[in-house]
Short mmCIF file of C-alpha atoms in Angstrom, two decimals:
data_model
loop_
_atom_site.label_atom_id
_atom_site.label_comp_id
_atom_site.label_asym_id
_atom_site.label_seq_id
_atom_site.Cartn_x
_atom_site.Cartn_y
_atom_site.Cartn_z
CA UNK A 1230 142.18 92.11 139.50
CA UNK A 1231 145.32 93.63 138.38
CA UNK A 1232 144.94 96.71 136.88
CA UNK A 1233 147.17 95.88 134.20
CA UNK A 1234 145.47 93.24 132.59
CA UNK A 1235 142.15 95.60 132.47
CA UNK A 1236 144.03 98.22 131.04
CA UNK A 1237 144.91 95.55 128.19
CA UNK A 1238 141.58 94.38 128.07
CA UNK A 1239 140.69 98.32 127.65
CA UNK A 1240 142.75 98.81 125.09
CA UNK A 1241 140.62 95.95 123.45
CA UNK A 1242 137.91 98.12 123.75
CA UNK A 1243 139.18 101.23 122.31
CA UNK A 1244 139.91 99.13 119.01
CA UNK A 1245 136.37 97.90 118.30
CA UNK A 1246 135.42 99.42 114.84
CA UNK A 1247 133.46 98.11 112.22
CA UNK A 1248 134.99 96.82 108.95
CA UNK A 1249 135.29 99.04 105.89
CA UNK A 1250 132.65 97.55 104.03
CA UNK A 1251 129.87 98.20 106.78
CA UNK A 1252 127.44 100.73 106.26
CA UNK A 1253 128.03 104.19 108.02
CA UNK A 1254 124.51 102.69 110.56
CA UNK A 1255 125.94 99.32 110.89
CA UNK A 1256 129.62 101.15 111.92
CA UNK A 1257 127.61 103.18 114.30
CA UNK A 1258 126.07 100.45 116.26
CA UNK A 1259 129.36 98.36 116.44
CA UNK A 1260 131.04 101.76 117.68
CA UNK A 1261 128.22 102.42 120.05
CA UNK A 1262 128.21 98.90 121.71
CA UNK A 1263 131.94 99.27 122.07
CA UNK A 1264 131.35 102.58 124.01
CA UNK A 1265 128.64 100.61 126.33
CA UNK A 1266 131.06 97.51 126.89
CA UNK A 1267 133.91 99.54 127.60
CA UNK A 1268 131.59 101.82 130.19
CA UNK A 1269 130.79 98.66 131.98
CA UNK A 1270 134.59 97.15 132.59
CA UNK A 1271 135.56 100.47 133.08
CA UNK A 1272 133.21 100.95 136.06
CA UNK A 1273 133.80 97.45 137.34
CA UNK A 1274 137.18 97.82 137.74
CA UNK A 1275 136.78 101.13 139.77
CA UNK A 1276 134.22 99.62 141.87
CA UNK A 1277 136.13 96.37 142.57
CA UNK A 1278 139.30 98.82 143.79
CA UNK A 1279 137.33 100.01 146.72
CA UNK A 1280 138.85 102.21 149.51
CA UNK A 1281 137.90 101.12 152.82
CA UNK A 1282 140.13 104.30 154.08
CA UNK A 1283 137.60 106.99 152.20
CA UNK A 1284 134.25 105.12 150.58
CA UNK A 1285 133.40 109.21 150.18
CA UNK A 1286 136.52 109.60 147.70
CA UNK A 1287 135.44 105.88 146.01
CA UNK A 1288 131.88 107.03 145.25
CA UNK A 1289 133.08 110.38 144.13
CA UNK A 1290 135.52 108.40 141.46
CA UNK A 1291 132.93 106.38 140.38
CA UNK A 1292 130.52 108.94 139.52
CA UNK A 1293 133.47 110.58 137.62
CA UNK A 1294 134.21 107.89 135.59
CA UNK A 1295 130.65 107.93 134.79
CA UNK A 1296 130.28 110.85 133.83
CA UNK A 1297 133.33 110.78 131.80
CA UNK A 1298 132.00 107.74 129.44
CA UNK A 1299 128.52 109.49 129.34
CA UNK A 1300 129.72 112.35 127.92
CA UNK A 1301 131.95 110.09 125.41
CA UNK A 1302 128.87 108.41 124.38
CA UNK A 1303 126.47 111.65 124.15
CA UNK A 1304 129.08 113.12 121.96
CA UNK A 1305 129.40 110.01 119.58
CA UNK A 1306 125.81 110.47 119.11
CA UNK A 1307 125.69 114.30 118.27
CA UNK A 1308 127.91 113.05 115.33
CA UNK A 1309 125.44 111.03 114.50
CA UNK A 1310 122.65 111.02 111.27
CA UNK A 1311 119.32 110.82 113.21
CA UNK A 1312 118.33 107.73 110.85
CA UNK A 1313 121.87 105.85 112.21
CA UNK A 1314 120.75 107.01 115.62
CA UNK A 1315 117.22 105.49 115.22
CA UNK A 1316 119.26 102.13 113.67
CA UNK A 1317 121.44 102.06 116.80
CA UNK A 1318 118.21 102.37 119.02
CA UNK A 1319 116.34 99.58 117.44
CA UNK A 1320 119.03 97.30 117.67
CA UNK A 1321 119.97 97.35 121.57
CA UNK A 1322 118.25 95.48 124.09
CA UNK A 1323 115.80 97.64 126.33
CA UNK A 1324 117.81 98.71 128.82
CA UNK A 1325 120.58 99.69 126.67
CA UNK A 1326 118.19 101.68 124.64
CA UNK A 1327 117.15 103.73 127.35
CA UNK A 1328 120.15 104.42 128.50
CA UNK A 1329 121.25 106.04 124.77
CA UNK A 1330 118.07 107.88 124.24
CA UNK A 1331 118.48 109.75 127.73
CA UNK A 1332 121.88 110.83 125.99
CA UNK A 1333 120.55 111.83 123.19
CA UNK A 1334 119.86 115.84 123.11
CA UNK A 1335 116.43 116.81 123.36
CA UNK A 1336 116.44 119.03 120.42
CA UNK A 1337 116.74 115.65 118.15
CA UNK A 1338 114.52 113.85 119.47
CA UNK A 1339 111.57 114.61 117.37
CA UNK A 1340 114.08 113.90 114.00
CA UNK A 1341 115.25 110.37 115.61
CA UNK A 1342 111.32 109.73 116.36
CA UNK A 1343 110.29 109.76 112.96
CA UNK A 1344 113.07 107.53 111.76
CA UNK A 1345 112.00 105.24 114.10
CA UNK A 1346 109.92 101.75 113.60
CA UNK A 1347 106.64 102.05 115.13
CA UNK A 1348 107.03 99.71 117.91
CA UNK A 1349 110.20 100.95 118.96
CA UNK A 1350 108.62 104.45 118.83
CA UNK A 1351 105.77 103.45 121.13
CA UNK A 1352 108.83 102.27 123.58
CA UNK A 1353 110.72 105.41 124.00
CA UNK A 1354 107.36 107.31 123.98
CA UNK A 1355 106.01 105.92 126.20
CA UNK A 1356 108.81 106.28 128.60
CA UNK A 1357 108.59 110.31 128.33
CA UNK A 1358 106.47 112.31 129.64
CA UNK A 1359 104.26 115.15 128.37
CA UNK A 1360 106.49 117.94 129.13
CA UNK A 1361 109.34 115.94 127.24
CA UNK A 1362 107.28 114.91 124.39
CA UNK A 1363 106.24 118.55 123.60
CA UNK A 1364 109.77 119.68 123.58
CA UNK A 1365 111.03 117.01 121.38
CA UNK A 1366 108.55 117.50 118.73
CA UNK A 1367 107.39 121.64 118.77
CA UNK A 1368 110.13 122.23 116.56
CA UNK A 1369 108.62 119.62 113.66
CA UNK A 1370 106.81 120.39 110.47
CA UNK A 1371 102.80 120.10 110.40
CA UNK A 1372 103.41 116.81 108.42
CA UNK A 1373 106.06 115.50 110.09
CA UNK A 1374 103.82 116.08 113.65
CA UNK A 1375 100.83 114.35 111.86
CA UNK A 1376 102.74 111.25 111.20
CA UNK A 1377 103.55 111.43 115.03
CA UNK A 1378 100.19 112.15 116.56
CA UNK A 1379 98.72 108.54 116.78
CA UNK A 1380 101.56 107.46 118.87
CA UNK A 1381 101.63 110.65 120.93
CA UNK A 1382 99.19 111.84 123.97
CA UNK A 1383 96.09 113.65 123.10
CA UNK A 1384 97.25 116.64 125.52
CA UNK A 1385 100.29 116.74 123.22
CA UNK A 1386 98.82 116.70 120.35
CA UNK A 1387 96.70 119.39 121.19
CA UNK A 1388 99.11 121.45 122.53
CA UNK A 1389 101.38 121.41 119.68
CA UNK A 1390 98.50 122.12 117.83
CA UNK A 1391 97.71 125.30 119.69
CA UNK A 1392 101.71 126.38 119.38
CA UNK A 1393 101.23 126.28 115.17
CA UNK A 1394 100.59 129.12 113.62
CA UNK A 1395 97.28 129.28 111.77
CA UNK A 1396 98.76 128.39 108.24
CA UNK A 1397 100.57 125.10 110.08
CA UNK A 1398 97.46 124.37 112.35
CA UNK A 1399 95.08 123.96 108.84
CA UNK A 1400 98.03 121.99 107.10
CA UNK A 1401 97.95 119.42 110.66
CA UNK A 1402 94.33 119.00 110.67
CA UNK A 1403 94.41 118.38 106.97
CA UNK A 1404 97.00 115.87 107.22
CA UNK A 1405 95.20 114.17 110.18
CA UNK A 1406 92.39 114.14 108.48
CA UNK A 1407 93.60 111.29 105.96
CA UNK A 1408 94.15 107.79 106.15
CA UNK A 1409 97.68 107.10 107.33
CA UNK A 1410 98.68 105.21 103.92
CA UNK A 1411 96.92 108.06 101.81
CA UNK A 1412 99.13 110.28 99.94
CA UNK A 1413 97.38 113.05 101.77
CA UNK A 1414 98.57 111.01 104.86
CA UNK A 1415 102.38 111.31 103.22
CA UNK A 1416 102.15 114.29 101.60
CA UNK A 1417 104.44 117.44 102.24
CA UNK A 1418 103.44 121.23 102.91
CA UNK A 1419 107.01 122.55 102.01
CA UNK A 1420 107.36 123.67 98.37
CA UNK A 1421 108.13 126.57 95.94
CA UNK A 1422 104.87 127.65 93.46
CA UNK A 1423 105.11 130.46 91.05
CA UNK A 1424 102.61 132.07 88.34
CA UNK A 1425 102.89 131.55 84.61
CA UNK A 1426 102.62 135.13 83.38
CA UNK A 1427 105.82 135.82 84.73
CA UNK A 1428 110.10 135.33 82.88
CA UNK A 1429 112.28 132.83 84.14
CA UNK A 1430 114.30 135.72 85.62
CA UNK A 1431 111.73 136.89 87.81
CA UNK A 1432 111.66 133.13 88.58
CA UNK A 1433 115.51 132.90 89.66
CA UNK A 1434 115.29 136.11 91.38
CA UNK A 1435 112.60 134.28 93.86
CA UNK A 1436 114.26 131.27 94.36
CA UNK A 1437 117.13 133.14 95.62
CA UNK A 1438 115.27 135.12 98.14
CA UNK A 1439 115.04 131.60 99.90
CA UNK A 1440 117.71 130.61 102.55
CA UNK A 1441 117.79 127.10 101.11
CA UNK A 1442 115.51 124.61 98.83
CA UNK A 1443 112.79 121.98 100.58
CA UNK A 1444 114.25 118.75 99.94
CA UNK A 1445 113.47 116.88 96.77
CA UNK A 1446 112.27 120.29 94.75
CA UNK A 1447 113.44 118.89 91.39
CA UNK A 1448 110.66 121.16 90.03
CA UNK A 1449 108.21 124.55 90.96
CA UNK A 1450 104.86 124.31 90.67
CA UNK A 1451 102.88 126.50 88.52
CA UNK A 1452 99.45 128.07 89.96
CA UNK A 1453 96.82 130.59 88.98
CA UNK A 1454 95.96 132.93 91.39
CA UNK A 1455 93.59 131.18 93.43
CA UNK A 1456 96.32 128.33 93.95
CA UNK A 1457 94.88 126.22 91.13
CA UNK A 1458 97.26 123.86 89.41
CA UNK A 1459 98.27 124.57 85.81
CA UNK A 1460 101.33 122.43 85.44
CA UNK A 1461 105.40 122.62 86.80
CA UNK A 1462 108.58 123.97 85.58
CA UNK A 1463 111.72 121.90 85.98
CA UNK A 1464 114.70 123.18 87.08
CA UNK A 1465 116.65 122.03 84.38
CA UNK A 1466 114.13 124.14 81.67
CA UNK A 1467 114.85 127.13 84.26
CA UNK A 1468 118.38 127.24 83.87
CA UNK A 1469 118.82 126.05 80.01
CA UNK A 1470 116.12 128.46 78.87
CA UNK A 1471 116.43 132.50 78.33
CA UNK A 1472 116.27 134.58 81.32
CA UNK A 1473 113.45 136.91 79.57
CA UNK A 1474 111.30 133.60 78.37
CA UNK A 1475 108.09 133.36 80.19
CA UNK A 1476 107.21 130.26 82.41
CA UNK A 1477 104.11 129.58 80.45
CA UNK A 1478 106.40 128.98 77.10
CA UNK A 1479 108.32 126.14 78.74
CA UNK A 1480 106.64 124.63 81.45
CA UNK A 1481 105.29 121.25 82.03
CA UNK A 1482 101.27 120.79 81.37
CA UNK A 1483 101.49 117.02 81.54
CA UNK A 1484 102.56 116.16 84.92
CA UNK A 1485 101.42 113.51 87.07
CA UNK A 1486 98.85 114.77 89.36
CA UNK A 1487 98.15 112.86 93.04
CA UNK A 1488 95.06 112.88 94.70
CA UNK A 1489 95.18 112.89 98.19
CA UNK A 1490 92.92 109.70 98.51
CA UNK A 1491 94.94 108.16 96.41
CA UNK A 1492 96.60 104.65 98.17
CA UNK A 1493 100.23 105.83 98.86
CA UNK A 1494 101.59 102.22 97.25
CA UNK A 1495 100.21 102.77 94.26
CA UNK A 1496 101.89 106.29 93.83
CA UNK A 1497 105.12 104.66 94.94
CA UNK A 1498 104.78 102.61 91.58
CA UNK A 1499 103.90 105.18 89.34
CA UNK A 1500 107.22 107.11 90.97
CA UNK A 1501 108.94 103.82 90.24
CA UNK A 1502 107.88 103.63 86.87
CA UNK A 1503 108.16 107.27 85.62
CA UNK A 1504 111.41 107.84 87.64
CA UNK A 1505 109.40 110.74 89.55
CA UNK A 1506 111.19 113.23 92.41
CA UNK A 1507 108.11 114.70 93.53
CA UNK A 1508 104.47 114.73 92.20
CA UNK A 1509 101.80 117.40 93.27
CA UNK A 1510 98.23 116.83 95.22
CA UNK A 1511 95.92 118.36 93.98
CA UNK A 1512 92.09 118.06 95.58
CA UNK A 1513 88.63 117.41 93.99
CA UNK A 1514 88.73 121.15 93.26
CA UNK A 1515 91.85 121.34 91.68
CA UNK A 1516 93.99 123.66 94.03
CA UNK A 1517 97.40 122.74 95.08
CA UNK A 1518 97.49 121.33 98.54
CA UNK A 1519 100.88 119.60 98.77
CA UNK A 1520 103.72 117.08 97.37
CA UNK A 1521 104.72 113.92 97.88
CA UNK A 1522 108.29 113.29 97.80
CA UNK A 1523 110.54 110.26 96.69
CA UNK A 1524 111.99 110.15 100.40
CA UNK A 1525 108.88 109.34 101.53
CA UNK A 1526 108.02 107.16 98.77
CA UNK A 1527 110.91 105.20 99.75
CA UNK A 1528 109.49 104.74 103.22
CA UNK A 1529 106.11 103.34 101.71
CA UNK A 1530 107.85 100.90 99.41
CA UNK A 1531 110.24 99.69 102.13
CA UNK A 1532 107.28 99.54 104.80
CA UNK A 1533 105.35 97.49 102.12
CA UNK A 1534 107.95 95.18 101.35
CA UNK A 1535 108.35 94.81 105.59
CA UNK A 1536 104.35 94.25 105.84
CA UNK A 1537 104.37 91.14 102.97
CA UNK A 1538 106.98 89.55 104.48
CA UNK A 1539 105.75 89.49 108.11
CA UNK A 1540 101.76 89.06 106.90
CA UNK A 1541 103.80 85.61 104.89
CA UNK A 1542 105.03 84.43 108.05
CA UNK A 1543 101.52 84.80 109.85
CA UNK A 1544 103.04 87.97 112.03
CA UNK A 1545 100.15 90.40 112.80
CA UNK A 1546 102.18 93.37 113.23
CA UNK A 1547 106.07 94.74 112.96
CA UNK A 1548 107.54 93.28 116.35
CA UNK A 1549 110.12 94.87 118.66
CA UNK A 1550 113.14 92.81 118.12
CA UNK A 1551 113.80 93.30 121.80
CA UNK A 1552 110.32 93.25 122.87
CA UNK A 1553 108.91 91.65 126.23
CA UNK A 1554 109.00 87.72 125.78
CA UNK A 1555 104.81 87.80 126.28
CA UNK A 1556 104.53 90.69 123.43
CA UNK A 1557 106.05 88.84 121.19
CA UNK A 1558 104.64 85.46 121.74
CA UNK A 1559 101.33 87.07 121.43
CA UNK A 1560 102.33 88.46 118.22
CA UNK A 1561 102.37 85.19 116.92
CA UNK A 1562 99.90 83.04 118.41
CA UNK A 1563 97.27 83.53 115.71
CA UNK A 1564 98.75 81.79 112.65
CA UNK A 1565 100.30 79.08 115.20
CA UNK A 1566 97.14 78.28 116.32
CA UNK A 1567 95.37 78.08 112.30
CA UNK A 1568 98.83 75.96 111.75
CA UNK A 1569 97.92 73.85 115.20
CA UNK A 1570 94.67 73.01 113.75
CA UNK A 1571 95.47 72.15 110.05
CA UNK A 1572 98.09 69.87 111.53
CA UNK A 1573 95.93 68.22 113.33
CA UNK A 1574 93.74 68.13 110.60
CA UNK A 1575 96.46 66.63 108.32
CA UNK A 1576 97.11 63.98 110.74
CA UNK A 1577 93.33 62.48 110.38
CA UNK A 1578 94.08 62.50 106.98
CA UNK A 1579 96.85 60.28 107.82
CA UNK A 1580 94.70 57.95 110.31
CA UNK A 1581 92.07 57.68 107.58
CA UNK A 1582 95.14 55.24 106.01
CA UNK A 1583 96.42 53.42 108.87
CA UNK A 1584 95.18 49.92 107.10
CA UNK A 1585 97.17 50.77 104.23
CA UNK A 1586 100.07 52.06 106.04
CA UNK A 1587 100.36 48.88 107.96
CA UNK A 1588 100.28 47.02 105.21
CA UNK A 1589 103.26 48.56 103.01
CA UNK A 1590 105.20 50.39 105.87
CA UNK A 1591 107.34 52.10 102.99
CA UNK A 1592 104.77 54.73 102.35
CA UNK A 1593 105.32 56.41 105.81
CA UNK A 1594 109.00 57.22 104.55
CA UNK A 1595 108.07 58.32 101.59
CA UNK A 1596 104.76 60.82 101.70
CA UNK A 1597 106.67 63.37 103.28
CA UNK A 1598 108.48 63.84 99.84
CA UNK A 1599 105.64 64.59 97.98
CA UNK A 1600 104.18 67.38 100.84
CA UNK A 1601 107.75 68.79 100.69
CA UNK A 1602 108.23 69.41 97.24
CA UNK A 1603 104.64 70.61 96.59
CA UNK A 1604 105.06 73.06 99.49
CA UNK A 1605 108.06 74.52 97.85
CA UNK A 1606 106.38 74.67 94.27
CA UNK A 1607 103.37 76.16 95.53
CA UNK A 1608 105.17 78.90 97.50
CA UNK A 1609 107.57 79.93 94.16
CA UNK A 1610 103.87 80.28 92.91
CA UNK A 1611 103.06 82.40 95.48
CA UNK A 1612 105.57 84.61 95.81
CA UNK A 1613 105.03 85.39 92.52
CA UNK A 1614 101.66 86.00 92.80
CA UNK A 1615 101.95 88.12 95.37
CA UNK A 1616 104.56 90.64 93.43
CA UNK A 1617 102.10 90.65 90.17
CA UNK A 1618 99.12 91.55 92.50
CA UNK A 1619 101.19 94.02 94.72
CA UNK A 1620 102.64 95.81 90.96
CA UNK A 1621 99.11 95.90 89.77
CA UNK A 1622 99.79 92.86 86.95
CA UNK A 1623 96.93 90.75 87.32
CA UNK A 1624 93.28 91.71 86.52
CA UNK A 1625 90.28 89.42 85.50
CA UNK A 1626 91.31 89.80 81.82
CA UNK A 1627 94.47 87.89 82.78
CA UNK A 1628 93.74 85.71 85.56
CA UNK A 1629 92.47 82.50 84.15
CA UNK A 1630 95.83 82.85 81.24
CA UNK A 1631 98.04 82.63 84.40
CA UNK A 1632 95.97 80.17 86.00
CA UNK A 1633 96.66 77.62 82.89
CA UNK A 1634 100.03 78.56 82.72
CA UNK A 1635 100.94 78.06 86.63
CA UNK A 1636 98.74 74.35 85.74
CA UNK A 1637 101.10 73.77 82.92
CA UNK A 1638 104.33 74.61 84.63
CA UNK A 1639 103.45 72.61 87.54
CA UNK A 1640 102.32 69.21 85.74
CA UNK A 1641 105.63 69.59 83.49
CA UNK A 1642 107.53 70.21 87.19
CA UNK A 1643 105.67 67.12 88.45
CA UNK A 1644 106.07 64.86 85.46
CA UNK A 1645 110.17 65.52 85.79
CA UNK A 1646 110.60 65.46 89.45
CA UNK A 1647 108.24 62.88 90.11
CA UNK A 1648 110.01 60.60 87.39
CA UNK A 1649 113.27 61.21 89.55
CA UNK A 1650 111.34 60.64 92.96
CA UNK A 1651 109.97 57.39 91.72
CA UNK A 1652 113.08 56.33 90.05
CA UNK A 1653 114.93 56.91 93.76
CA UNK A 1654 111.95 55.20 95.50
CA UNK A 1655 112.15 51.99 92.70
CA UNK A 1656 115.79 51.86 93.77
CA UNK A 1657 115.86 52.38 97.70
CA UNK A 1658 113.16 49.24 97.52
CA UNK A 1659 114.61 47.45 94.59
CA UNK A 1660 114.17 43.65 94.90
CA UNK A 1661 110.71 44.10 96.49
CA UNK A 1662 107.30 42.88 94.71
CA UNK A 1663 105.65 46.66 95.62
CA UNK A 1664 109.19 48.67 94.05
CA UNK A 1665 107.33 49.33 90.57
CA UNK A 1666 104.05 50.50 92.14
CA UNK A 1667 106.02 52.35 94.66
CA UNK A 1668 107.66 53.98 91.83
CA UNK A 1669 104.70 54.73 90.02
CA UNK A 1670 102.66 56.11 93.01
CA UNK A 1671 105.43 58.91 93.71
CA UNK A 1672 104.93 60.20 89.97
CA UNK A 1673 101.73 60.30 89.85
CA UNK A 1674 101.50 61.87 93.55
CA UNK A 1675 103.77 64.56 93.02
CA UNK A 1676 102.68 65.64 89.65
CA UNK A 1677 99.30 65.83 91.16
CA UNK A 1678 100.32 67.65 94.34
CA UNK A 1679 102.17 70.12 92.47
CA UNK A 1680 99.19 71.21 90.43
CA UNK A 1681 97.29 71.80 93.81
CA UNK A 1682 99.89 73.69 95.36
CA UNK A 1683 100.38 76.05 92.06
CA UNK A 1684 96.17 76.17 92.13
CA UNK A 1685 96.95 77.43 95.99
CA UNK A 1686 99.78 79.57 95.16
CA UNK A 1687 97.24 81.40 92.54
CA UNK A 1688 94.00 81.42 94.57
CA UNK A 1689 94.71 82.12 97.76
CA UNK A 1690 96.61 85.83 97.17
CA UNK A 1691 94.03 86.44 94.88
CA UNK A 1692 91.01 85.44 96.96
CA UNK A 1693 92.70 87.28 99.85
CA UNK A 1694 92.77 90.75 97.54
CA UNK A 1695 89.04 90.49 96.42
CA UNK A 1696 87.91 90.19 100.12
CA UNK A 1697 90.30 93.64 100.81
CA UNK A 1698 92.58 91.78 102.44
CA UNK A 1699 96.44 91.26 102.37
CA UNK A 1700 97.44 89.13 99.93
CA UNK A 1701 100.21 87.87 101.71
CA UNK A 1702 98.47 87.56 105.25
CA UNK A 1703 99.21 84.30 106.28
CA UNK A 1704 99.71 83.14 102.65
CA UNK A 1705 102.40 80.26 103.42
CA UNK A 1706 100.36 78.55 106.31
CA UNK A 1707 97.29 77.97 104.17
CA UNK A 1708 99.84 76.87 101.26
CA UNK A 1709 101.55 74.73 103.90
CA UNK A 1710 98.22 73.25 105.00
CA UNK A 1711 96.72 72.59 101.75
CA UNK A 1712 99.83 70.81 100.07
CA UNK A 1713 100.41 68.58 103.12
CA UNK A 1714 96.79 67.67 103.59
CA UNK A 1715 96.21 67.00 99.83
CA UNK A 1716 99.90 65.26 99.47
CA UNK A 1717 98.72 62.77 102.00
CA UNK A 1718 95.18 62.43 100.91
CA UNK A 1719 96.67 61.99 96.98
CA UNK A 1720 99.22 59.63 97.94
CA UNK A 1721 97.52 57.25 100.40
CA UNK A 1722 94.55 57.15 98.17
CA UNK A 1723 96.39 56.27 94.98
CA UNK A 1724 98.10 53.56 97.52
CA UNK A 1725 94.78 52.22 98.70
CA UNK A 1726 93.83 51.88 95.18
CA UNK A 1727 96.78 50.10 94.25
CA UNK A 1728 97.67 47.98 96.77
CA UNK A 1729 94.05 46.39 97.57
#
């Protein structure tokens, strides 16, 4: 291959960059992909230009070129925020992911592991030995170690615990004792506490002793000598009041307090409702044991949204985009199996009315319309219901009212769009003796099936929540099964009555 032609290609690869309107993470991904592609092209060129006279020199040149590009890629990764590196790793195929991971500085491994999705994190941890994992995580705080602990080998967790101070070891034990999706499993131990009998000037002098305040510090917490929570002092009150004012005179005593056993998603909703940046976590005895911050809340909301999306589609768990075909296939088996069973059930419903379909062949072309429009309508109802349950807006007091409203909406939409479908069916089969019957049949079947879809859209999420399951789990599969089976049954059952 001519060298001049390859130089032109390399110039194009050097120019690879993301459009200006892409965010930093996406831009970083495009740049890393460009560097990987450039590395492959250059190494291919060097390899193809073999030196039969001096093979040792050829091998040396290839090694130098390889190291040069590894250095370039490593320098690029060093410039990226840990969250951006995590985004890049999640977006690369397995072989490229491992190559990039090997180039990340070991002192950054821990903070990058924290940013990764569970499935990708597990893949990278499996590729590391115990010494590498310990080196990657030994600089992390106790709450961060607790977040990674479920994915780390037991001996690494024990070694990490033994390397911590007594206070940090107790914090690690406390964080690991709470469920992962509880406030205690998400809380941060870095916080500033003061007493209520000191002046604001004393507080300011105390704060200046810190090299830097903990992240998301919008308030300092007021405790007594036994660390019992008394209230909080927002930083804006600290700055706008006279220095000689006592903390007790300006502190906020009406503070949202969280229990370590509270559900993290419910706490996240409170953060959204009251526009909070941080909130104290109080144990049953009233002691301040930690705080929940908005950065954790954002993670909780994102994870909950992703979980709902996956559950609605019938996926059992988060899936690595570049996992093996076998692993990805297994993740999708459960609800595909359920869907297969429900499809056979729907086919038997149709089989029951073979005689009716053989008399009026037009029924076979019209019945998918009845099932399809009801499925879409039911999906709208179900999405609204899942969201309302997640926000805690639906309970026993308003459930019946919601059911009546959704039935009324479905009935109105059924009459409107059923009439449209009926007119189209009449026009399609105009001139046939059965044209007007087919039109009337479409109106009745669409209306009744939309009502069925609305009932299922309300009932399935509510029942799942009552039995302690995710309201979104497989809901779309169950909805499709019901609207298909009942749609066919209603349509063909009415047709059997009309065409006797």
